[in-house]
Coordinates of C-alpha atoms (C1' of nucleotides) in Angstrom, one line a residue:
Chain A
X262 CA 19.1 -43.1 3.0
X263 CA 21.1 -42.9 -0.1
X264 CA 19.1 -40.7 -2.5
X265 CA 16.2 -39.4 -0.5
X266 CA 16.0 -35.9 -1.8
X267 CA 18.3 -33.1 -2.8
X268 CA 16.0 -30.4 -1.2
X269 CA 16.7 -31.8 2.3
X270 CA 20.5 -31.6 1.6
X271 CA 20.2 -27.9 0.4
X272 CA 17.9 -27.3 3.2
X273 CA 20.7 -28.3 5.9
X274 CA 23.4 -26.8 4.1
X275 CA 21.7 -23.4 3.7
X276 CA 20.5 -23.3 7.2
X277 CA 24.0 -24.0 8.3
X278 CA 25.1 -21.1 6.0
X279 CA 22.7 -18.8 7.5
X280 CA 23.7 -19.4 11.0
X281 CA 27.3 -18.4 10.2
X282 CA 26.2 -15.2 8.8
X283 CA 26.2 -12.0 10.7
X284 CA 22.8 -11.2 12.0
X285 CA 22.6 -7.7 10.5
X286 CA 19.9 -7.3 8.2
X287 CA 20.5 -6.9 4.3
X288 CA 22.7 -9.7 3.8
X289 CA 22.3 -10.8 0.4
X290 CA 22.7 -14.6 -0.4
X291 CA 24.0 -16.0 -3.7
X292 CA 21.7 -16.1 -6.4
X293 CA 19.8 -19.4 -6.8
X294 CA 21.7 -20.5 -9.8
X295 CA 25.0 -19.8 -7.9
X296 CA 23.7 -21.8 -4.9
X297 CA 22.6 -24.7 -7.2
X298 CA 26.0 -24.9 -9.0
X299 CA 28.0 -24.5 -5.6
X300 CA 25.9 -27.4 -4.0
X301 CA 26.0 -29.5 -7.1
X302 CA 22.2 -30.0 -7.1
X303 CA 19.5 -28.7 -9.3
X304 CA 18.1 -25.2 -9.0
X305 CA 14.5 -26.6 -8.3
X306 CA 15.8 -28.2 -5.2
X307 CA 17.4 -25.1 -4.1
X308 CA 14.1 -23.3 -4.5
X309 CA 12.1 -25.8 -2.6
X310 CA 14.6 -25.4 0.3
X311 CA 14.4 -21.6 0.0
X312 CA 10.7 -21.5 0.1
X313 CA 10.7 -23.4 3.5
X314 CA 13.3 -21.1 4.9
X315 CA 11.2 -18.1 3.8
X316 CA 8.1 -19.7 5.5
X317 CA 10.2 -20.0 8.6
X318 CA 11.1 -16.3 8.3
X319 CA 14.9 -17.0 8.1
X320 CA 15.1 -15.5 4.6
X321 CA 13.0 -13.2 2.4
X322 CA 13.1 -13.0 -1.2
X323 CA 12.0 -10.6 -3.8
X324 CA 11.8 -10.9 -7.6
X325 CA 14.4 -9.0 -9.4
X326 CA 16.4 -8.3 -6.2
X327 CA 17.4 -11.3 -4.5
X328 CA 17.3 -13.5 -1.6
X329 CA 18.3 -11.8 1.8
X330 CA 18.9 -13.3 5.4
X331 CA 16.9 -12.0 8.2
X332 CA 13.5 -10.8 8.8
X333 CA 11.7 -8.5 6.3
X334 CA 13.1 -4.9 6.8
X335 CA 9.9 -3.2 6.3
X336 CA 7.8 -4.5 9.2
X337 CA 6.2 -1.3 9.8
X338 CA 2.8 -3.0 9.9
X339 CA 1.0 -2.3 12.9
X340 CA -1.1 -5.5 13.0
X341 CA -3.7 -4.1 10.5
X342 CA -4.9 -7.5 9.2
X343 CA -4.9 -10.6 11.3
X344 CA -5.3 -13.3 8.7
X345 CA -6.9 -11.3 6.0
X346 CA -9.3 -13.6 4.3
X347 CA -10.1 -12.6 0.7
X348 CA -13.8 -13.4 1.1
X349 CA -13.9 -11.4 4.3
X350 CA -12.4 -8.3 2.6
X351 CA -14.5 -8.6 -0.4
X352 CA -17.7 -8.8 1.8
X353 CA -16.6 -5.7 3.6
X354 CA -15.9 -3.9 0.5
X355 CA -19.2 -4.9 -1.3
X356 CA -21.2 -3.5 1.8
X357 CA -19.3 -0.3 2.5
X358 CA -17.9 1.1 -0.9
X359 CA -21.5 1.5 -2.2
X360 CA -22.2 3.9 0.7
X361 CA -19.1 5.8 0.0
X362 CA -20.1 6.4 -3.6
X363 CA -23.5 7.4 -2.5
X364 CA -22.0 10.1 -0.1
X365 CA -19.6 11.0 -2.8
X366 CA -22.4 11.8 -5.3
X367 CA -24.0 13.9 -2.5
X368 CA -21.0 15.9 -1.7
X369 CA -18.3 15.6 -4.3
X370 CA -17.0 18.9 -5.6
X371 CA -16.0 19.6 -9.1
X372 CA -12.2 19.2 -8.1
X373 CA -12.7 15.7 -6.7
X374 CA -14.6 14.7 -9.9
X375 CA -11.7 16.2 -11.8
X376 CA -9.1 14.2 -9.8
X377 CA -11.1 10.9 -10.4
X378 CA -11.3 11.4 -14.1
X379 CA -7.5 12.2 -14.1
X380 CA -6.7 9.1 -12.0
X381 CA -8.9 7.0 -14.4
X382 CA -7.2 8.3 -17.5
X383 CA -3.8 7.4 -16.0
X384 CA -4.9 4.1 -14.8
X385 CA -6.0 3.3 -18.4
X386 CA -2.6 4.0 -19.9
X387 CA -0.6 2.1 -17.4
X388 CA 0.7 -1.3 -18.4
X389 CA 2.5 -2.2 -15.3
X390 CA 0.6 -4.4 -13.1
X391 CA 1.9 -2.7 -10.0
X392 CA 1.1 0.6 -11.3
X393 CA -2.5 -0.5 -12.1
X394 CA -2.9 -1.6 -8.6
X395 CA -1.7 1.7 -7.3
X396 CA -4.0 3.8 -9.5
X397 CA -7.0 1.6 -8.8
X398 CA -6.4 2.1 -5.2
X399 CA -6.1 5.7 -5.7
X400 CA -9.3 6.1 -7.5
X401 CA -11.4 4.1 -4.8
X402 CA -9.6 6.2 -2.3
X403 CA -10.5 9.6 -4.0
X404 CA -14.1 8.4 -3.9
X405 CA -13.8 7.8 -0.1
X406 CA -12.2 11.1 0.3
X407 CA -15.1 12.7 -1.6
X408 CA -17.5 11.2 0.8
X409 CA -16.5 13.8 3.3
X410 CA -16.5 11.7 6.3
X411 CA -13.1 11.2 8.0
X412 CA -14.2 8.0 9.9
X413 CA -15.4 6.5 6.7
X414 CA -12.0 7.5 5.2
X415 CA -10.1 5.9 8.1
X416 CA -12.2 2.7 7.6
X417 CA -11.4 2.6 4.0
X418 CA -7.8 2.8 4.5
X419 CA -8.0 -0.1 6.9
X420 CA -9.6 -2.1 4.2
X421 CA -7.2 -0.8 1.6
X422 CA -4.3 -2.0 3.4
X423 CA -5.6 -5.4 3.6
X424 CA -6.6 -5.3 0.0
X425 CA -2.8 -4.7 -1.0
X426 CA -1.7 -7.5 1.2
X427 CA -4.2 -9.8 -0.3
X428 CA -3.6 -8.7 -3.7
X429 CA -0.3 -10.3 -3.9
X430 CA -1.5 -13.2 -6.1
X431 CA -5.0 -12.9 -7.3
X432 CA -4.8 -9.3 -8.8
X433 CA -1.7 -9.8 -10.5
X434 CA -2.9 -13.0 -12.2
X435 CA -6.3 -11.5 -13.0
X436 CA -4.2 -8.9 -14.8
X437 CA -3.1 -11.4 -17.2
X438 CA -6.7 -11.8 -19.0
X439 CA -7.6 -8.5 -20.4
X440 CA -11.4 -9.0 -20.9
X441 CA -12.3 -8.0 -17.5
X442 CA -10.0 -5.0 -17.5
X443 CA -12.1 -3.5 -20.2
X444 CA -15.2 -4.0 -18.2
X445 CA -13.7 -2.4 -15.0
X446 CA -12.8 0.4 -17.1
X447 CA -16.4 1.1 -18.1
X448 CA -17.7 0.6 -14.6
X449 CA -15.2 3.1 -13.3
X450 CA -16.6 5.7 -15.8
X451 CA -20.1 4.8 -14.8
X452 CA -19.3 5.4 -11.3
X453 CA -17.6 8.8 -12.0
X454 CA -20.5 9.9 -14.2
X455 CA -23.1 9.0 -11.4
X456 CA -21.2 11.1 -8.9
X457 CA -20.7 14.0 -11.3
X458 CA -24.4 13.9 -11.9
X459 CA -25.0 13.9 -8.1
X460 CA -27.1 10.7 -8.4
X461 CA -26.5 8.8 -5.2
X462 CA -28.7 5.8 -6.2
X463 CA -26.9 5.3 -9.5
X464 CA -23.4 5.7 -7.9
X465 CA -24.4 3.3 -5.3
X466 CA -25.6 0.8 -7.7
X467 CA -22.6 1.3 -10.1
X468 CA -20.0 0.9 -7.3
X469 CA -21.9 -2.5 -6.1
X470 CA -21.8 -3.8 -9.6
X471 CA -18.2 -3.0 -10.0
X472 CA -17.2 -4.6 -6.8
X473 CA -19.3 -7.6 -7.5
X474 CA -17.6 -8.0 -10.7
X475 CA -14.2 -7.8 -9.2
X476 CA -15.2 -10.2 -6.6
X477 CA -16.4 -12.7 -9.2
X478 CA -13.3 -12.4 -11.3
X479 CA -11.0 -13.1 -8.4
X480 CA -13.3 -16.0 -7.3
X481 CA -13.4 -17.7 -10.7
X482 CA -9.7 -17.3 -10.9
X483 CA -9.0 -19.1 -7.5
X484 CA -11.5 -21.6 -8.6
X485 CA -9.6 -22.2 -11.8
X486 CA -6.5 -23.0 -9.9
X487 CA -8.2 -26.0 -8.4
X488 CA -8.4 -28.6 -11.0
X489 CA -11.4 -30.3 -12.5
X490 CA -13.8 -27.6 -12.5
X491 CA -15.6 -26.5 -15.5
X492 CA -17.9 -23.6 -15.7
Chain B
X116 CA 3.9 -12.9 4.3
X117 CA 3.2 -9.0 4.2
X118 CA 5.8 -8.0 1.5
X119 CA 3.5 -6.1 -0.9
X120 CA 4.6 -4.3 -3.9
X121 CA 7.3 -1.8 -3.2
X122 CA 5.3 0.9 -4.8
X123 CA 2.6 0.5 -2.2
X124 CA 5.1 0.4 0.6
X125 CA 6.5 3.7 -0.4
X126 CA 3.0 5.0 -1.0
X127 CA 2.0 4.2 2.6
X128 CA 5.2 5.4 4.2
X129 CA 5.0 8.8 2.1
X130 CA 1.5 9.3 3.0
X131 CA 2.2 8.7 6.6
X132 CA 5.2 11.1 6.4
X133 CA 3.0 13.8 4.9
X134 CA 0.5 13.6 7.5
X135 CA 3.0 14.2 10.1
X136 CA 4.5 17.1 8.4
X137 CA 3.6 20.7 9.5
X138 CA 0.7 22.3 7.6
X139 CA 2.7 25.3 6.6
X140 CA 3.1 25.3 2.9
X141 CA 6.4 25.2 1.0
X142 CA 7.6 22.2 2.8
X143 CA 10.2 20.4 0.7
X144 CA 10.5 16.6 0.7
X145 CA 13.6 14.8 0.5
X146 CA 14.7 14.3 -2.9
X147 CA 13.7 11.0 -4.7
X148 CA 17.1 9.6 -4.5
X149 CA 17.3 10.1 -0.7
X150 CA 13.7 8.6 -0.2
X151 CA 14.7 5.6 -2.2
X152 CA 17.7 5.1 -0.1
X153 CA 15.9 5.8 3.2
X154 CA 13.1 3.4 2.2
X155 CA 15.6 0.9 0.8
X156 CA 13.7 0.6 -2.5
X157 CA 14.5 1.8 -5.9
X158 CA 14.0 5.2 -7.2
X159 CA 11.4 4.1 -9.6
X160 CA 9.2 2.7 -7.0
X161 CA 9.4 6.1 -5.2
X162 CA 8.5 7.8 -8.3
X163 CA 5.2 5.7 -8.9
X164 CA 4.2 6.5 -5.4
X165 CA 4.9 10.2 -5.9
X166 CA 2.9 10.2 -9.1
X167 CA -0.2 8.8 -7.4
X168 CA 0.3 11.3 -4.5
X169 CA 0.6 14.2 -6.9
X170 CA -2.6 13.0 -8.7
X171 CA -4.4 13.0 -5.3
X172 CA -3.2 16.6 -4.7
X173 CA -1.3 15.8 -1.6
X174 CA 2.2 16.8 -3.2
X175 CA 3.2 18.9 -6.1
X176 CA 6.6 18.6 -8.1
X177 CA 8.6 20.7 -10.3
X178 CA 11.7 19.5 -12.4
X179 CA 14.8 20.7 -11.0
X180 CA 13.2 22.1 -7.8
X181 CA 12.0 19.2 -5.9
X182 CA 8.9 17.9 -4.4
X183 CA 6.8 19.9 -2.1
X184 CA 3.8 19.1 0.2
X185 CA 0.7 20.5 -1.1
X186 CA -2.5 21.5 0.6
X187 CA -3.9 18.9 2.8
X188 CA -7.8 19.3 2.6
X189 CA -8.3 16.1 4.7
X190 CA -5.8 14.6 7.0
X191 CA -5.8 11.0 8.3
X192 CA -7.0 11.4 11.9
X193 CA -5.9 9.6 15.1
X194 CA -7.3 12.1 17.5
X195 CA -10.8 13.2 16.3
X196 CA -12.2 16.4 17.1
X197 CA -15.2 15.8 19.2
X198 CA -17.9 18.1 18.0
X199 CA -17.7 17.6 14.3
X200 CA -17.0 13.9 14.5
X201 CA -20.4 13.2 16.3
X202 CA -22.3 13.5 13.2
X203 CA -19.6 11.7 11.1
X204 CA -19.6 8.8 13.6
X205 CA -23.6 8.6 13.5
X206 CA -23.3 8.5 9.9
X207 CA -20.9 5.6 9.8
X208 CA -23.0 3.6 12.4
X209 CA -26.0 4.3 10.4
X210 CA -24.6 2.8 7.3
X211 CA -22.5 0.0 8.7
X212 CA -24.4 -1.5 11.7
X213 CA -27.4 -2.6 9.8
X214 CA -25.1 -4.6 7.6
X215 CA -23.6 -6.2 10.7
X216 CA -27.2 -7.1 11.9
X217 CA -27.9 -8.6 8.5
X218 CA -24.9 -10.7 8.7
X219 CA -25.6 -11.9 12.3
X220 CA -29.0 -12.8 11.4
X221 CA -27.4 -15.1 8.7
X222 CA -24.7 -16.5 10.8
X223 CA -25.4 -16.1 14.5
X224 CA -25.3 -19.4 16.4
X225 CA -27.5 -20.2 19.4
X226 CA -24.8 -19.4 21.9
X227 CA -24.4 -15.8 20.5
X228 CA -28.1 -15.0 20.7
X229 CA -27.9 -16.4 24.2
X230 CA -25.1 -13.8 24.9
X231 CA -27.0 -11.1 23.4
X232 CA -30.0 -11.8 25.7
X233 CA -27.9 -12.0 28.7
X234 CA -26.2 -8.6 28.0
X235 CA -29.6 -7.0 27.3
X236 CA -31.0 -8.4 30.7
X237 CA -27.9 -6.9 32.4
X238 CA -28.2 -3.5 30.6
X239 CA -32.0 -3.3 31.7
X240 CA -31.0 -3.7 35.3
X241 CA -28.0 -1.3 35.4
X242 CA -28.7 2.0 37.0
X243 CA -25.4 3.9 36.6
X244 CA -24.4 5.8 33.6
X245 CA -21.1 4.0 33.1
X246 CA -22.6 0.6 33.3
X247 CA -25.2 1.2 30.8
X248 CA -22.7 2.8 28.4
X249 CA -20.5 -0.5 28.8
X250 CA -23.4 -2.9 28.4
X251 CA -24.8 -1.1 25.4
X252 CA -21.4 -1.1 23.8
X253 CA -21.2 -4.8 24.6
X254 CA -24.5 -5.6 23.0
X255 CA -23.6 -4.0 19.7
X256 CA -20.2 -5.4 19.7
X257 CA -21.8 -8.9 20.1
X258 CA -23.7 -8.4 17.0
X259 CA -20.6 -7.3 15.1
X260 CA -18.9 -10.7 16.5
X261 CA -21.9 -12.6 15.3
X262 CA -21.5 -11.3 12.0
X263 CA -18.5 -13.6 11.5
X264 CA -16.3 -11.2 9.7
X265 CA -13.0 -10.1 11.3
X266 CA -12.7 -7.0 9.3
X267 CA -16.1 -5.8 10.2
X268 CA -15.3 -6.5 13.6
X269 CA -12.1 -4.6 13.6
X270 CA -14.0 -1.6 11.9
X271 CA -16.7 -1.8 14.5
X272 CA -14.0 -1.4 17.2
X273 CA -12.6 1.8 15.4
X274 CA -16.1 3.3 15.6
X275 CA -16.7 2.1 19.0
X276 CA -13.5 3.6 20.4
X277 CA -14.6 7.1 19.0
X278 CA -17.9 6.4 20.6
X279 CA -16.4 6.1 23.9
X280 CA -14.9 9.8 23.6
X281 CA -15.1 11.3 27.0
X282 CA -16.7 14.3 25.8
X283 CA -19.7 12.6 24.3
X284 CA -20.5 10.5 27.2
X285 CA -22.5 13.2 29.0
X286 CA -24.6 13.9 25.9
X287 CA -25.4 10.2 25.2
X288 CA -26.2 9.7 28.9
X289 CA -28.7 12.6 28.9
X290 CA -30.1 11.3 25.7
X291 CA -30.9 8.1 27.4
X292 CA -32.3 9.6 30.6
X293 CA -35.5 10.2 28.9
X294 CA -38.3 7.8 28.0
X295 CA -36.0 7.1 25.0
X296 CA -34.7 4.3 27.2
X297 CA -37.9 2.4 27.1
X298 CA -38.1 2.7 23.4
X299 CA -34.2 1.7 23.0
X300 CA -35.1 -1.4 25.2
X301 CA -37.8 -2.5 22.8
X302 CA -35.7 -1.9 19.7
X303 CA -33.0 -4.0 21.2
X304 CA -35.3 -6.9 21.7
X305 CA -36.6 -6.4 18.3
X306 CA -33.1 -6.7 16.8
X307 CA -32.2 -9.8 18.7
X308 CA -35.5 -11.5 17.8
X309 CA -34.9 -11.0 14.2
X310 CA -31.3 -12.2 14.5
X311 CA -32.6 -15.3 16.4
X312 CA -35.3 -15.8 13.6
X313 CA -32.5 -15.6 11.0
X314 CA -34.4 -12.8 9.4
X315 CA -31.7 -10.6 8.0
X316 CA -34.1 -7.9 6.3
X317 CA -35.9 -7.5 9.6
X318 CA -32.7 -7.3 11.6
X319 CA -31.1 -4.8 9.2
X320 CA -34.2 -2.8 9.4
X321 CA -34.6 -3.0 13.3
X322 CA -30.9 -2.0 13.6
X323 CA -31.3 0.9 11.2
X324 CA -34.5 2.2 13.0
X325 CA -32.6 1.9 16.4
X326 CA -29.6 4.0 15.4
X327 CA -31.9 6.4 13.7
X328 CA -33.6 6.7 17.0
X329 CA -30.3 7.2 18.9
X330 CA -29.2 9.7 16.4
X331 CA -32.3 11.7 16.6
X332 CA -32.2 11.7 20.3
X333 CA -28.7 13.0 20.5
X334 CA -29.4 15.6 17.6
X335 CA -32.5 16.9 19.5
X336 CA -30.4 17.4 22.7
X337 CA -27.6 19.3 21.0
X338 CA -30.2 21.4 19.5
X339 CA -31.9 22.0 22.7
X340 CA -28.6 23.1 24.2
X341 CA -28.2 25.9 21.8
X342 CA -31.3 27.8 22.2
X343 CA -32.9 29.5 19.3
X344 CA -30.6 29.5 16.6
X345 CA -32.1 31.3 13.8
X346 CA -31.0 31.0 10.1
Chain C
dA122 C1' 24.1 37.9 -16.7
dC123 C1' 26.4 33.7 -16.5
dG124 C1' 27.7 29.0 -15.0
dG125 C1' 28.0 25.2 -12.1
dA126 C1' 25.3 22.2 -9.0
dT127 C1' 21.2 20.0 -7.9
dT128 C1' 16.9 17.8 -8.9
dT129 C1' 13.2 15.8 -11.4
dG130 C1' 11.9 13.4 -15.8
dT131 C1' 13.2 9.6 -19.0
dC132 C1' 15.3 5.6 -20.9
dC133 C1' 17.6 1.3 -21.2
dG134 C1' 20.5 -2.7 -19.8
dT135 C1' 21.4 -6.1 -16.5
dA136 C1' 20.2 -9.2 -12.8
dT137 C1' 17.0 -11.9 -10.3
dG138 C1' 13.2 -14.7 -9.2
dT139 C1' 8.8 -16.9 -11.3
dA140 C1' 6.4 -20.0 -14.3
dT141 C1' 6.0 -23.1 -17.8
dC142 C1' 7.4 -26.8 -20.8
Chain D
dT37 C1' 15.7 -32.6 -14.1
dG38 C1' 17.0 -29.2 -17.2
dA39 C1' 16.1 -25.3 -20.1
dT40 C1' 13.7 -21.4 -21.7
dA41 C1' 10.6 -17.5 -21.7
dC42 C1' 8.7 -14.0 -18.7
dA43 C1' 7.9 -10.4 -15.2
dT44 C1' 10.0 -7.6 -12.0
dA45 C1' 13.5 -4.7 -9.5
dC46 C1' 17.4 -2.2 -9.6
dG47 C1' 21.1 1.1 -11.0
dG48 C1' 23.4 4.1 -14.3
dA49 C1' 23.3 7.4 -17.9
dC50 C1' 21.6 11.4 -19.7
dA51 C1' 18.4 15.5 -20.7
dA52 C1' 15.6 19.2 -19.0
dA53 C1' 14.4 22.5 -15.7
dT54 C1' 15.7 25.0 -11.7
dC55 C1' 18.3 27.2 -8.0
dC56 C1' 22.1 29.6 -6.2
dG57 C1' 26.4 32.0 -6.0

DNA sequence: ACGGATTTGTCCGTATGTATC
DNA sequence: TGATACATACGGACAAATCCG
């Protein structure tokens, strides 16, 4: 009973603290360092407790901002993704986006191709991980737009939303190692060239290869996280 | 669990906002600082999202003036216009449902196949139009379920909802009144057989042929309605 | 024609959580 | 456990461009 775990102590104290707080959103908690000092325990223990509280939905945290009480403020999500599994999303992308590239090759106008190239050039000079994610998404969406089918565009947006939710970890980790980034860059240009040349077969195949590469990259990464696995 | 990057959040919210705006040009958006405060995020995140939207051609900005909604060539749709969508929906079905059949052939269990056969038997003894419509939809949805991918199922439901559009029902039912019904019946059984045999290639091809036949049936019908349209 | 007010464009410092040792 | 390096988010400050009286 004496020295079980400081995390549980922090957990009780923090929970108590939360109950006394006003229920209005946007209540900022003290920083982790301050809490650790106030409770006379290590910051690691505070973090463990906060992780549990976050999972319970009592608090939410954002890097660079702080820890806040209450549910997340931006719950605009209209249940787009149940429990988005990464493999499921990739399977859908692998089977749909090649069709979008094919249709885009048949129907894309010069201004669409121009926008694609512009987006790619911006993607390549972006160092920020968040920004890269945004530009990459914009590129794929531009292709979906160029496909000229509003239903396909709607479907793409459904996938894209889930992709952003799922990207929370894997893509950012993946951004760390640059070799893949170069390969993706080449694949992107290959796709645009095929579309510009109105070559649906090549466009579809290029898109398929690209998504397959991304899929493999993410898969390898998640496998690396689990120990004892050599290529 | 669903807290994505702030930029992506701003991106979705802004695009949604743009779609709800009147189509008239010269619509000035709130200032970046106002948007940042309204969305409860930093101005930097707003700016990243606006950059992408500008590259997509949805908005245009001028320093000192503000951000304006640009021309909107394609709008996200919630209420599709009937006529033009028919070909669009058919195009989507033709390119997606074969994949569903393939996956179903790989993953369908015995009970799924059992349900498909049961649904088909009920479809074949149904005389009224509403009933046939319902059973046919149920058959295709059972295949989507058997594909074992929740996203694909979600996407299928999106398509299926449009398919049930009131204005199309008459057309589809007329297309089914013909001897086409017999052909569709055979194609349905061919699909189920291929799935039961775990033959993805045959299943995909059978589904493709089926949807192509339905598509042709509808197309022929709509052309018959408009007599003698000459180039 | 002029000047103040407003808005976008740009940069940097600070604060915070995250990851690693 | 404690300490350090790192990525990210935020806000302020200033310049450039524009608008309005």
